[in-house]
Amino acid sequence: MKQLLYALLLSATGLPVFGADKPNILWITSEDHGPEMGCYGDKLARTPNVDALAAKGMIFKKAWSVAPVCAPARTAIISGLYPSSSGGIHMRSMVPMPAGTKMYPEFLREAGYYTTNNSKTDYNVRDPGQAWDESSNQAHWKKRPEGKPFFAVFNSTKSHESQIRTRPHKQITKPEDVRVPAYHPDTPEVREDWAQYYDKVSEADADAGRHLKTLADEGLAEDTIVFYYGDHGSGMPRGKRWPSNSGLHVPMVVYFPEKWQHLAPKEYKAGGQSDRMVSFVDLAPTLLSIVGIKPPEWMQGHAFAGPHQAEPQPFIYGERGRMDERMDLVRSVTDGRYVYIRNYYPHVSQAQRVSYQFETPTTRVWNKLYTEGKTNEAQSLFWREPKDPEELYDLQTDRDEVKNLAQSPEHRSILEKLRAAQLAHIAKVRDVCFLPEREVHTRSTGSTPYEIARDEVKYPFDRIVAAADLASSLDSTATPQLITLMSDKDSAVRFWGGLGLLMRGEDGTRQGLAALDKGLTDDSANVRIVAAQALGTHGDEAALAKALDTLGSLAAPDANGVLTSMSALAAIEALGPKAAPLHPAIAKMSPNGESPDGRFNSYVPRLIANIVPDAAPAAGEPKAKAKGKGKKKEKK
């Protein structure tokens, strides 16, 4: 009776009644572009369709993707969980969804929505059931049963990284008109890539315009809530793949028709701009809130619209894991003005050598100039080893994030505030990716990474993160503690002890020689690999010989699995000419082995090609064994 009276009251006030009248929801997404749009104040951009949507809707000025590359970013959206918490941060990791959770379209289908996705998925978590009514390049709200509200996603690939380097290209934006960021060298190649990027963003905008026109032509515009957003920063190097503002800041435009403005963010007004910080992990709970579902407690984001919207948050967070064949561990946080970055793998550069990234002319010319010593300080940071363990940037005075303030006494309180926020965040979400990737999978056999992260026996979080923090601090006085860590009962702690000694170079290896030598026979392949890399890089000839024996025995994916092989091959590559005795065997090596997913197939061949560039691909080899079904190749 109370529900009936409530419904009658709502009807009398002219407001729509949930259950009888629900909003349609349209998400228009695009790939690999930041806020280089007219509605965000970029005068060079030609984005009339999204600009028009913003003029009648609202933009979020401070929206971040969770990760600076497609798969983990989309993993956060579909799950409502940080990829570092679900275990789905590494490219193509394909971990199971945690028990008791669901992908957000399942909630919508249960609420009576017809859900479509056209068409990119590219998640790093496995779909436990049928998330969508249809997910394909033919999926459309037009197929919905009569009377059903729809939730539809249309993704444009026009601005994807691969498109900014596809030639020939009919140039519209003039290269001389683009602003070259401080971290890029100002060369014709760089300007041409940036100009083509602007052209491709215009094409993505045109795709958005077509969907909005269809919506209007069908008389649905005033019944449909619309979101437009990019999936992470620009596909240019030091945008995509790097978890700073340049890689995480995205355009996000929302439109709530008058009929549904009671569901809008509290600060919503037509043509407005919101300073509320929003994250991709907020999208699933926001969507549920809009349709009248209280977001479940396990979701880690905060709704910013609907009846269950939360108050604005003080921080938003970013993360970076393995990018294709290159391992890294970076976490970031912003308060809207300052960006703090914590590098837990400072011994590798921001860039590393991701083969896919090197297909872009800017990457190649930039690397060439750096190698020749022709880049300035700002342009050199991307390639330099080691990275600073901590970075702090002021976006108000340093939009390109090239002036690290982490050592500035004047900014000490800000550094400490953001450092504390980052540490509190990884503890709250139980970041499971401080385990070596192979152990994320082996420790969660029969369970999920999310669940074992909450089991102190399987994942002693505090001890492992403390070891990672100590190892990556690069504090030269910590070597005795790192040596002690190599005797810990937990293999992940031992791994960080060995990695910390490697990071400290010749001195760390010399002091830790006995512990590293013992590490060559450790039960954990990851410990053996890092011990071998340290001894091979900084030890004497006898230590090098032992290191090569160890790495040679772990390099073959058919015998050790792809994850172990990738780690061993990366260590061999890092040894450079010292590893030459292993090169003939690597050149003949089969690249196939067990992996979490068939899309790992390209990673080992790329590492082999980097070590022995003249090696021909192994012929007649069977397809790689994958625990999950292989999927259609997708753009990254």
GROMACS .gro file of N, CA and C in nm, residues 176-314:
model
  417
  176GLU      N    1   5.195   2.218  -3.802
  176GLU     CA    2   5.256   2.337  -3.741
  176GLU      C    3   5.166   2.401  -3.636
  177ASP      N    4   5.038   2.360  -3.632
  177ASP     CA    5   4.944   2.421  -3.537
  177ASP      C    6   4.935   2.347  -3.404
  178VAL      N    7   4.989   2.226  -3.396
  178VAL     CA    8   4.971   2.149  -3.274
  178VAL      C    9   5.065   2.196  -3.164
  179ARG      N   10   5.023   2.175  -3.040
  179ARG     CA   11   5.111   2.200  -2.925
  179ARG      C   12   5.185   2.072  -2.893
  180VAL      N   13   5.317   2.073  -2.901
  180VAL     CA   14   5.398   1.957  -2.867
  180VAL      C   15   5.423   1.961  -2.716
  181PRO      N   16   5.381   1.859  -2.641
  181PRO     CA   17   5.404   1.862  -2.496
  181PRO      C   18   5.553   1.861  -2.463
  182ALA      N   19   5.585   1.908  -2.345
  182ALA     CA   20   5.725   1.927  -2.306
  182ALA      C   21   5.803   1.797  -2.307
  183TYR      N   22   5.735   1.683  -2.288
  183TYR     CA   23   5.808   1.556  -2.283
  183TYR      C   24   5.842   1.502  -2.421
  184HIS      N   25   5.780   1.553  -2.526
  184HIS     CA   26   5.810   1.507  -2.662
  184HIS      C   27   5.911   1.599  -2.730
  185PRO      N   28   5.999   1.545  -2.812
  185PRO     CA   29   6.085   1.631  -2.893
  185PRO      C   30   6.002   1.695  -3.004
  186ASP      N   31   6.036   1.815  -3.040
  186ASP     CA   32   5.962   1.887  -3.144
  186ASP      C   33   6.025   1.855  -3.280
  187THR      N   34   5.972   1.749  -3.343
  187THR     CA   35   6.024   1.705  -3.473
  187THR      C   36   5.906   1.695  -3.570
  188PRO      N   37   5.932   1.690  -3.701
  188PRO     CA   38   5.823   1.674  -3.798
  188PRO      C   39   5.740   1.548  -3.774
  189GLU      N   40   5.808   1.438  -3.735
  189GLU     CA   41   5.735   1.313  -3.712
  189GLU      C   42   5.638   1.326  -3.596
  190VAL      N   43   5.683   1.389  -3.488
  190VAL     CA   44   5.599   1.406  -3.370
  190VAL      C   45   5.479   1.495  -3.404
  191ARG      N   46   5.505   1.604  -3.475
  191ARG     CA   47   5.396   1.694  -3.512
  191ARG      C   48   5.296   1.626  -3.605
  192GLU      N   49   5.346   1.545  -3.697
  192GLU     CA   50   5.255   1.475  -3.788
  192GLU      C   51   5.166   1.377  -3.711
  193ASP      N   52   5.224   1.304  -3.616
  193ASP     CA   53   5.144   1.209  -3.537
  193ASP      C   54   5.039   1.282  -3.452
  194TRP      N   55   5.078   1.392  -3.390
  194TRP     CA   56   4.982   1.468  -3.311
  194TRP      C   57   4.870   1.525  -3.399
  195ALA      N   58   4.906   1.574  -3.516
  195ALA     CA   59   4.805   1.628  -3.606
  195ALA      C   60   4.707   1.519  -3.650
  196GLN      N   61   4.761   1.402  -3.681
  196GLN     CA   62   4.673   1.292  -3.722
  196GLN      C   63   4.585   1.248  -3.606
  197TYR      N   64   4.639   1.253  -3.484
  197TYR     CA   65   4.560   1.221  -3.365
  197TYR      C   66   4.437   1.312  -3.358
  198TYR      N   67   4.456   1.443  -3.377
  198TYR     CA   68   4.343   1.536  -3.374
  198TYR      C   69   4.241   1.501  -3.482
  199ASP      N   70   4.289   1.463  -3.600
  199ASP     CA   71   4.196   1.424  -3.706
  199ASP      C   72   4.115   1.301  -3.667
  200LYS      N   73   4.180   1.208  -3.600
  200LYS     CA   74   4.112   1.085  -3.562
  200LYS      C   75   4.012   1.108  -3.449
  201VAL      N   76   4.044   1.201  -3.359
  201VAL     CA   77   3.946   1.237  -3.255
  201VAL      C   78   3.822   1.298  -3.322
  202SER      N   79   3.843   1.375  -3.428
  202SER     CA   80   3.728   1.430  -3.502
  202SER      C   81   3.643   1.318  -3.562
  203GLU      N   82   3.708   1.213  -3.609
  203GLU     CA   83   3.632   1.100  -3.664
  203GLU      C   84   3.554   1.027  -3.555
  204ALA      N   85   3.613   1.015  -3.437
  204ALA     CA   86   3.541   0.955  -3.325
  204ALA      C   87   3.420   1.042  -3.288
  205ASP      N   88   3.439   1.172  -3.292
  205ASP     CA   89   3.329   1.264  -3.266
  205ASP      C   90   3.218   1.246  -3.368
  206ALA      N   91   3.255   1.226  -3.494
  206ALA     CA   92   3.153   1.204  -3.598
  206ALA      C   93   3.074   1.076  -3.571
  207ASP      N   94   3.142   0.971  -3.524
  207ASP     CA   95   3.072   0.849  -3.486
  207ASP      C   96   2.970   0.877  -3.376
  208ALA      N   97   3.011   0.957  -3.276
  208ALA     CA   98   2.918   0.994  -3.169
  208ALA      C   99   2.799   1.069  -3.226
  209GLY      N  100   2.825   1.158  -3.321
  209GLY     CA  101   2.717   1.234  -3.382
  209GLY      C  102   2.616   1.146  -3.453
  210ARG      N  103   2.662   1.041  -3.519
  210ARG     CA  104   2.570   0.951  -3.588
  210ARG      C  105   2.477   0.880  -3.490
  211HIS      N  106   2.533   0.834  -3.377
  211HIS     CA  107   2.450   0.766  -3.277
  211HIS      C  108   2.349   0.863  -3.214
  212LEU      N  109   2.393   0.985  -3.188
  212LEU     CA  110   2.302   1.084  -3.130
  212LEU      C  111   2.192   1.122  -3.228
  213LYS      N  112   2.224   1.129  -3.356
  213LYS     CA  113   2.123   1.160  -3.458
  213LYS      C  114   2.020   1.049  -3.468
  214THR      N  115   2.068   0.923  -3.464
  214THR     CA  116   1.975   0.810  -3.467
  214THR      C  117   1.880   0.815  -3.348
  215LEU      N  118   1.936   0.847  -3.234
  215LEU     CA  119   1.854   0.858  -3.112
  215LEU      C  120   1.746   0.965  -3.131
  216ALA      N  121   1.785   1.080  -3.184
  216ALA     CA  122   1.690   1.190  -3.204
  216ALA      C  123   1.587   1.154  -3.312
  217ASP      N  124   1.633   1.093  -3.422
  217ASP     CA  125   1.542   1.057  -3.531
  217ASP      C  126   1.434   0.960  -3.485
  218GLU      N  127   1.467   0.877  -3.387
  218GLU     CA  128   1.371   0.779  -3.337
  218GLU      C  129   1.286   0.835  -3.223
  219GLY      N  130   1.304   0.964  -3.194
  219GLY     CA  131   1.224   1.026  -3.091
  219GLY      C  132   1.259   0.983  -2.950
  220LEU      N  133   1.385   0.941  -2.930
  220LEU     CA  134   1.427   0.887  -2.801
  220LEU      C  135   1.517   0.982  -2.722
  221ALA      N  136   1.553   1.096  -2.781
  221ALA     CA  137   1.653   1.182  -2.719
  221ALA      C  138   1.612   1.230  -2.581
  222GLU      N  139   1.484   1.260  -2.561
  222GLU     CA  140   1.441   1.313  -2.432
  222GLU      C  141   1.400   1.204  -2.333
  223ASP      N  142   1.417   1.079  -2.374
  223ASP     CA  143   1.391   0.967  -2.284
  223ASP      C  144   1.521   0.894  -2.247
  224THR      N  145   1.635   0.945  -2.295
  224THR     CA  146   1.760   0.870  -2.285
  224THR      C  147   1.869   0.952  -2.218
  225ILE      N  148   1.928   0.896  -2.115
  225ILE     CA  149   2.046   0.954  -2.050
  225ILE      C  150   2.168   0.912  -2.132
  226VAL      N  151   2.255   1.008  -2.162
  226VAL     CA  152   2.370   0.982  -2.249
  226VAL      C  153   2.500   1.011  -2.175
  227PHE      N  154   2.594   0.919  -2.187
  227PHE     CA  155   2.731   0.940  -2.140
  227PHE      C  156   2.824   0.930  -2.261
  228TYR      N  157   2.921   1.019  -2.268
  228TYR     CA  158   3.030   1.005  -2.365
  228TYR      C  159   3.161   1.009  -2.289
  229TYR      N  160   3.251   0.914  -2.318
  229TYR     CA  161   3.384   0.919  -2.256
  229TYR      C  162   3.486   0.845  -2.341
  230GLY      N  163   3.613   0.885  -2.328
  230GLY     CA  164   3.725   0.810  -2.386
  230GLY      C  165   3.776   0.709  -2.286
  231ASP      N  166   3.845   0.604  -2.332
  231ASP     CA  167   3.880   0.497  -2.238
  231ASP      C  168   4.012   0.517  -2.164
  232HIS      N  169   4.094   0.609  -2.207
  232HIS     CA  170   4.215   0.654  -2.135
  232HIS      C  171   4.279   0.763  -2.217
  233GLY      N  172   4.396   0.809  -2.178
  233GLY     CA  173   4.458   0.921  -2.246
  233GLY      C  174   4.501   0.890  -2.389
  234SER      N  175   4.558   0.989  -2.452
  234SER     CA  176   4.602   0.982  -2.592
  234SER      C  177   4.686   0.857  -2.620
  235GLY      N  178   4.671   0.805  -2.742
  235GLY     CA  179   4.751   0.689  -2.784
  235GLY      C  180   4.895   0.723  -2.814
  236MET      N  181   4.933   0.847  -2.801
  236MET     CA  182   5.073   0.885  -2.819
  236MET      C  183   5.156   0.834  -2.701
  237PRO      N  184   5.285   0.804  -2.723
  237PRO     CA  185   5.368   0.756  -2.613
  237PRO      C  186   5.380   0.858  -2.501
  238ARG      N  187   5.374   0.809  -2.377
  238ARG     CA  188   5.372   0.883  -2.252
  238ARG      C  189   5.230   0.933  -2.221
  239GLY      N  190   5.135   0.898  -2.312
  239GLY     CA  191   4.994   0.912  -2.280
  239GLY      C  192   4.948   0.772  -2.243
  240LYS      N  193   4.906   0.698  -2.345
  240LYS     CA  194   4.869   0.559  -2.325
  240LYS      C  195   4.982   0.482  -2.257
  241ARG      N  196   4.943   0.399  -2.162
  241ARG     CA  197   5.029   0.307  -2.085
  241ARG      C  198   5.096   0.370  -1.962
  242TRP      N  199   5.092   0.504  -1.948
  242TRP     CA  200   5.159   0.562  -1.832
  242TRP      C  201   5.055   0.624  -1.739
  243PRO      N  202   5.054   0.587  -1.608
  243PRO     CA  203   4.943   0.625  -1.520
  243PRO      C  204   4.958   0.761  -1.453
  244SER      N  205   4.997   0.859  -1.534
  244SER     CA  206   4.997   0.998  -1.489
  244SER      C  207   4.871   1.063  -1.544
  245ASN      N  208   4.856   1.192  -1.522
  245ASN     CA  209   4.738   1.260  -1.575
  245ASN      C  210   4.732   1.249  -1.727
  246SER      N  211   4.848   1.250  -1.794
  246SER     CA  212   4.849   1.242  -1.941
  246SER      C  213   4.795   1.109  -1.991
  247GLY      N  214   4.805   1.004  -1.912
  247GLY     CA  215   4.756   0.873  -1.955
  247GLY      C  216   4.620   0.837  -1.900
  248LEU      N  217   4.573   0.911  -1.798
  248LEU     CA  218   4.448   0.874  -1.730
  248LEU      C  219   4.336   0.976  -1.748
  249HIS      N  220   4.368   1.100  -1.775
  249HIS     CA  221   4.265   1.204  -1.786
  249HIS      C  222   4.183   1.184  -1.914
  250VAL      N  223   4.054   1.174  -1.900
  250VAL     CA  224   3.966   1.147  -2.013
  250VAL      C  225   3.852   1.249  -2.019
  251PRO      N  226   3.794   1.267  -2.139
  251PRO     CA  227   3.672   1.345  -2.147
  251PRO      C  228   3.555   1.261  -2.095
  252MET      N  229   3.467   1.322  -2.018
  252MET     CA  230   3.345   1.255  -1.976
  252MET      C  231   3.233   1.360  -1.977
  253VAL      N  232   3.137   1.338  -2.066
  253VAL     CA  233   3.024   1.429  -2.085
  253VAL      C  234   2.897   1.352  -2.056
  254VAL      N  235   2.808   1.410  -1.978
  254VAL     CA  236   2.681   1.344  -1.945
  254VAL      C  237   2.565   1.436  -1.979
  255TYR      N  238   2.457   1.375  -2.025
  255TYR     CA  239   2.336   1.450  -2.055
  255TYR      C  240   2.217   1.379  -1.992
  256PHE      N  241   2.146   1.452  -1.908
  256PHE     CA  242   2.023   1.402  -1.846
  256PHE      C  243   1.907   1.487  -1.898
  257PRO      N  244   1.819   1.429  -1.978
  257PRO     CA  245   1.703   1.506  -2.026
  257PRO      C  246   1.621   1.557  -1.908
  258GLU      N  247   1.541   1.659  -1.933
  258GLU     CA  248   1.463   1.720  -1.826
  258GLU      C  249   1.382   1.617  -1.749
  259LYS      N  250   1.330   1.520  -1.819
  259LYS     CA  251   1.247   1.416  -1.757
  259LYS      C  252   1.322   1.338  -1.651
  260TRP      N  253   1.455   1.330  -1.667
  260TRP     CA  254   1.535   1.246  -1.578
  260TRP      C  255   1.638   1.325  -1.497
  261GLN      N  256   1.621   1.455  -1.491
  261GLN     CA  257   1.723   1.534  -1.422
  261GLN      C  258   1.722   1.515  -1.270
  262HIS      N  259   1.614   1.456  -1.217
  262HIS     CA  260   1.616   1.425  -1.074
  262HIS      C  261   1.715   1.312  -1.042
  263LEU      N  262   1.764   1.243  -1.148
  263LEU     CA  263   1.862   1.136  -1.130
  263LEU      C  264   2.005   1.184  -1.155
  264ALA      N  265   2.018   1.308  -1.197
  264ALA     CA  266   2.149   1.361  -1.236
  264ALA      C  267   2.237   1.385  -1.113
  265PRO      N  268   2.369   1.403  -1.135
  265PRO     CA  269   2.455   1.446  -1.024
  265PRO      C  270   2.399   1.571  -0.959
  266LYS      N  271   2.419   1.585  -0.830
  266LYS     CA  272   2.361   1.698  -0.756
  266LYS      C  273   2.403   1.832  -0.814
  267GLU      N  274   2.522   1.838  -0.872
  267GLU     CA  275   2.573   1.964  -0.924
  267GLU      C  276   2.536   1.987  -1.070
  268TYR      N  277   2.453   1.899  -1.127
  268TYR     CA  278   2.422   1.904  -1.270
  268TYR      C  279   2.348   2.031  -1.308
  269LYS      N  280   2.393   2.094  -1.418
  269LYS     CA  281   2.316   2.199  -1.481
  269LYS      C  282   2.357   2.202  -1.628
  270ALA      N  283   2.261   2.239  -1.712
  270ALA     CA  284   2.285   2.238  -1.857
  270ALA      C  285   2.400   2.331  -1.891
  271GLY      N  286   2.494   2.278  -1.969
  271GLY     CA  287   2.612   2.354  -2.009
  271GLY      C  288   2.713   2.373  -1.898
  272GLY      N  289   2.697   2.296  -1.790
  272GLY     CA  290   2.782   2.314  -1.674
  272GLY      C  291   2.910   2.232  -1.677
  273GLN      N  292   2.994   2.258  -1.580
  273GLN     CA  293   3.120   2.186  -1.561
  273GLN      C  294   3.130   2.145  -1.415
  274SER      N  295   3.163   2.019  -1.392
  274SER     CA  296   3.174   1.969  -1.255
  274SER      C  297   3.320   1.950  -1.219
  275ASP      N  298   3.356   1.993  -1.098
  275ASP     CA  299   3.490   1.970  -1.045
  275ASP      C  300   3.497   1.838  -0.967
  276ARG      N  301   3.385   1.767  -0.957
  276ARG     CA  302   3.386   1.639  -0.887
  276ARG      C  303   3.483   1.544  -0.957
  277MET      N  304   3.569   1.479  -0.881
  277MET     CA  305   3.661   1.381  -0.939
  277MET      C  306   3.588   1.247  -0.954
  278VAL      N  307   3.588   1.195  -1.076
  278VAL     CA  308   3.520   1.068  -1.103
  278VAL      C  309   3.618   0.973  -1.170
  279SER      N  310   3.593   0.845  -1.148
  279SER     CA  311   3.682   0.739  -1.194
  279SER      C  312   3.601   0.633  -1.266
  280PHE      N  313   3.668   0.556  -1.351
  280PHE     CA  314   3.599   0.448  -1.420
  280PHE      C  315   3.539   0.345  -1.325
  281VAL      N  316   3.600   0.329  -1.208
  281VAL     CA  317   3.546   0.232  -1.113
  281VAL      C  318   3.413   0.282  -1.056
  282ASP      N  319   3.382   0.411  -1.078
  282ASP     CA  320   3.255   0.468  -1.034
  282ASP      C  321   3.141   0.442  -1.132
  283LEU      N  322   3.172   0.402  -1.255
  283LEU     CA  323   3.069   0.394  -1.357
  283LEU      C  324   2.965   0.286  -1.328
  284ALA      N  325   3.009   0.167  -1.286
  284ALA     CA  326   2.912   0.060  -1.258
  284ALA      C  327   2.818   0.098  -1.144
  285PRO      N  328   2.868   0.143  -1.028
  285PRO     CA  329   2.775   0.182  -0.923
  285PRO      C  330   2.686   0.300  -0.962
  286THR      N  331   2.738   0.392  -1.044
  286THR     CA  332   2.656   0.504  -1.090
  286THR      C  333   2.541   0.454  -1.177
  287LEU      N  334   2.570   0.363  -1.266
  287LEU     CA  335   2.468   0.307  -1.353
  287LEU      C  336   2.360   0.236  -1.272
  288LEU      N  337   2.402   0.157  -1.174
  288LEU     CA  338   2.305   0.087  -1.090
  288LEU      C  339   2.219   0.187  -1.014
  289SER      N  340   2.281   0.291  -0.962
  289SER     CA  341   2.206   0.392  -0.888
  289SER      C  342   2.102   0.460  -0.978
  290ILE      N  343   2.139   0.490  -1.100
  290ILE     CA  344   2.047   0.556  -1.193
  290ILE      C  345   1.921   0.472  -1.216
  291VAL      N  346   1.937   0.340  -1.225
  291VAL     CA  347   1.821   0.255  -1.251
  291VAL      C  348   1.752   0.211  -1.123
  292GLY      N  349   1.796   0.265  -1.009
  292GLY     CA  350   1.727   0.240  -0.884
  292GLY      C  351   1.779   0.126  -0.801
  293ILE      N  352   1.897   0.074  -0.835
  293ILE     CA  353   1.956  -0.036  -0.761
  293ILE      C  354   2.064   0.019  -0.668
  294LYS      N  355   2.059  -0.015  -0.542
  294LYS     CA  356   2.165   0.025  -0.451
  294LYS      C  357   2.291  -0.054  -0.485
  295PRO      N  358   2.402   0.013  -0.513
  295PRO     CA  359   2.525  -0.060  -0.547
  295PRO      C  360   2.565  -0.154  -0.435
  296PRO      N  361   2.604  -0.277  -0.468
  296PRO     CA  362   2.645  -0.372  -0.363
  296PRO      C  363   2.773  -0.325  -0.293
  297GLU      N  364   2.789  -0.368  -0.170
  297GLU     CA  365   2.903  -0.325  -0.089
  297GLU      C  366   3.037  -0.362  -0.151
  298TRP      N  367   3.040  -0.472  -0.227
  298TRP     CA  368   3.169  -0.515  -0.282
  298TRP      C  369   3.218  -0.426  -0.395
  299MET      N  370   3.130  -0.349  -0.457
  299MET     CA  371   3.178  -0.256  -0.559
  299MET      C  372   3.264  -0.149  -0.493
  300GLN      N  373   3.373  -0.114  -0.558
  300GLN     CA  374   3.473  -0.026  -0.496
  300GLN      C  375   3.464   0.120  -0.540
  301GLY      N  376   3.374   0.149  -0.634
  301GLY     CA  377   3.355   0.286  -0.677
  301GLY      C  378   3.243   0.353  -0.601
  302HIS      N  379   3.215   0.476  -0.639
  302HIS     CA  380   3.113   0.557  -0.572
  302HIS      C  381   3.020   0.615  -0.677
  303ALA      N  382   2.891   0.593  -0.660
  303ALA     CA  383   2.794   0.646  -0.755
  303ALA      C  384   2.797   0.799  -0.753
  304PHE      N  385   2.794   0.860  -0.872
  304PHE     CA  386   2.791   1.006  -0.879
  304PHE      C  387   2.661   1.057  -0.941
  305ALA      N  388   2.562   0.969  -0.955
  305ALA     CA  389   2.430   1.008  -1.002
  305ALA      C  390   2.329   0.909  -0.947
  306GLY      N  391   2.199   0.942  -0.962
  306GLY     CA  392   2.095   0.854  -0.912
  306GLY      C  393   2.069   0.874  -0.764
  307PRO      N  394   1.970   0.803  -0.710
  307PRO     CA  395   1.933   0.822  -0.569
  307PRO      C  396   2.038   0.774  -0.470
  308HIS      N  397   2.133   0.693  -0.516
  308HIS     CA  398   2.235   0.640  -0.426
  308HIS      C  399   2.370   0.708  -0.446
  309GLN      N  400   2.370   0.826  -0.505
  309GLN     CA  401   2.498   0.893  -0.530
  309GLN      C  402   2.566   0.932  -0.399
  310ALA      N  403   2.697   0.918  -0.401
  310ALA     CA  404   2.779   0.947  -0.283
  310ALA      C  405   2.829   1.091  -0.290
  311GLU      N  406   2.887   1.134  -0.181
  311GLU     CA  407   2.950   1.265  -0.180
  311GLU      C  408   3.079   1.260  -0.264
  312PRO      N  409   3.122   1.372  -0.319
  312PRO     CA  410   3.248   1.374  -0.395
  312PRO      C  411   3.364   1.319  -0.312
  313GLN      N  412   3.453   1.247  -0.380
  313GLN     CA  413   3.566   1.183  -0.313
  313GLN      C  414   3.689   1.274  -0.315
  314PRO      N  415   3.776   1.261  -0.214
  314PRO     CA  416   3.893   1.349  -0.208
  314PRO      C  417   4.006   1.308  -0.301
   0.00000   0.00000   0.00000
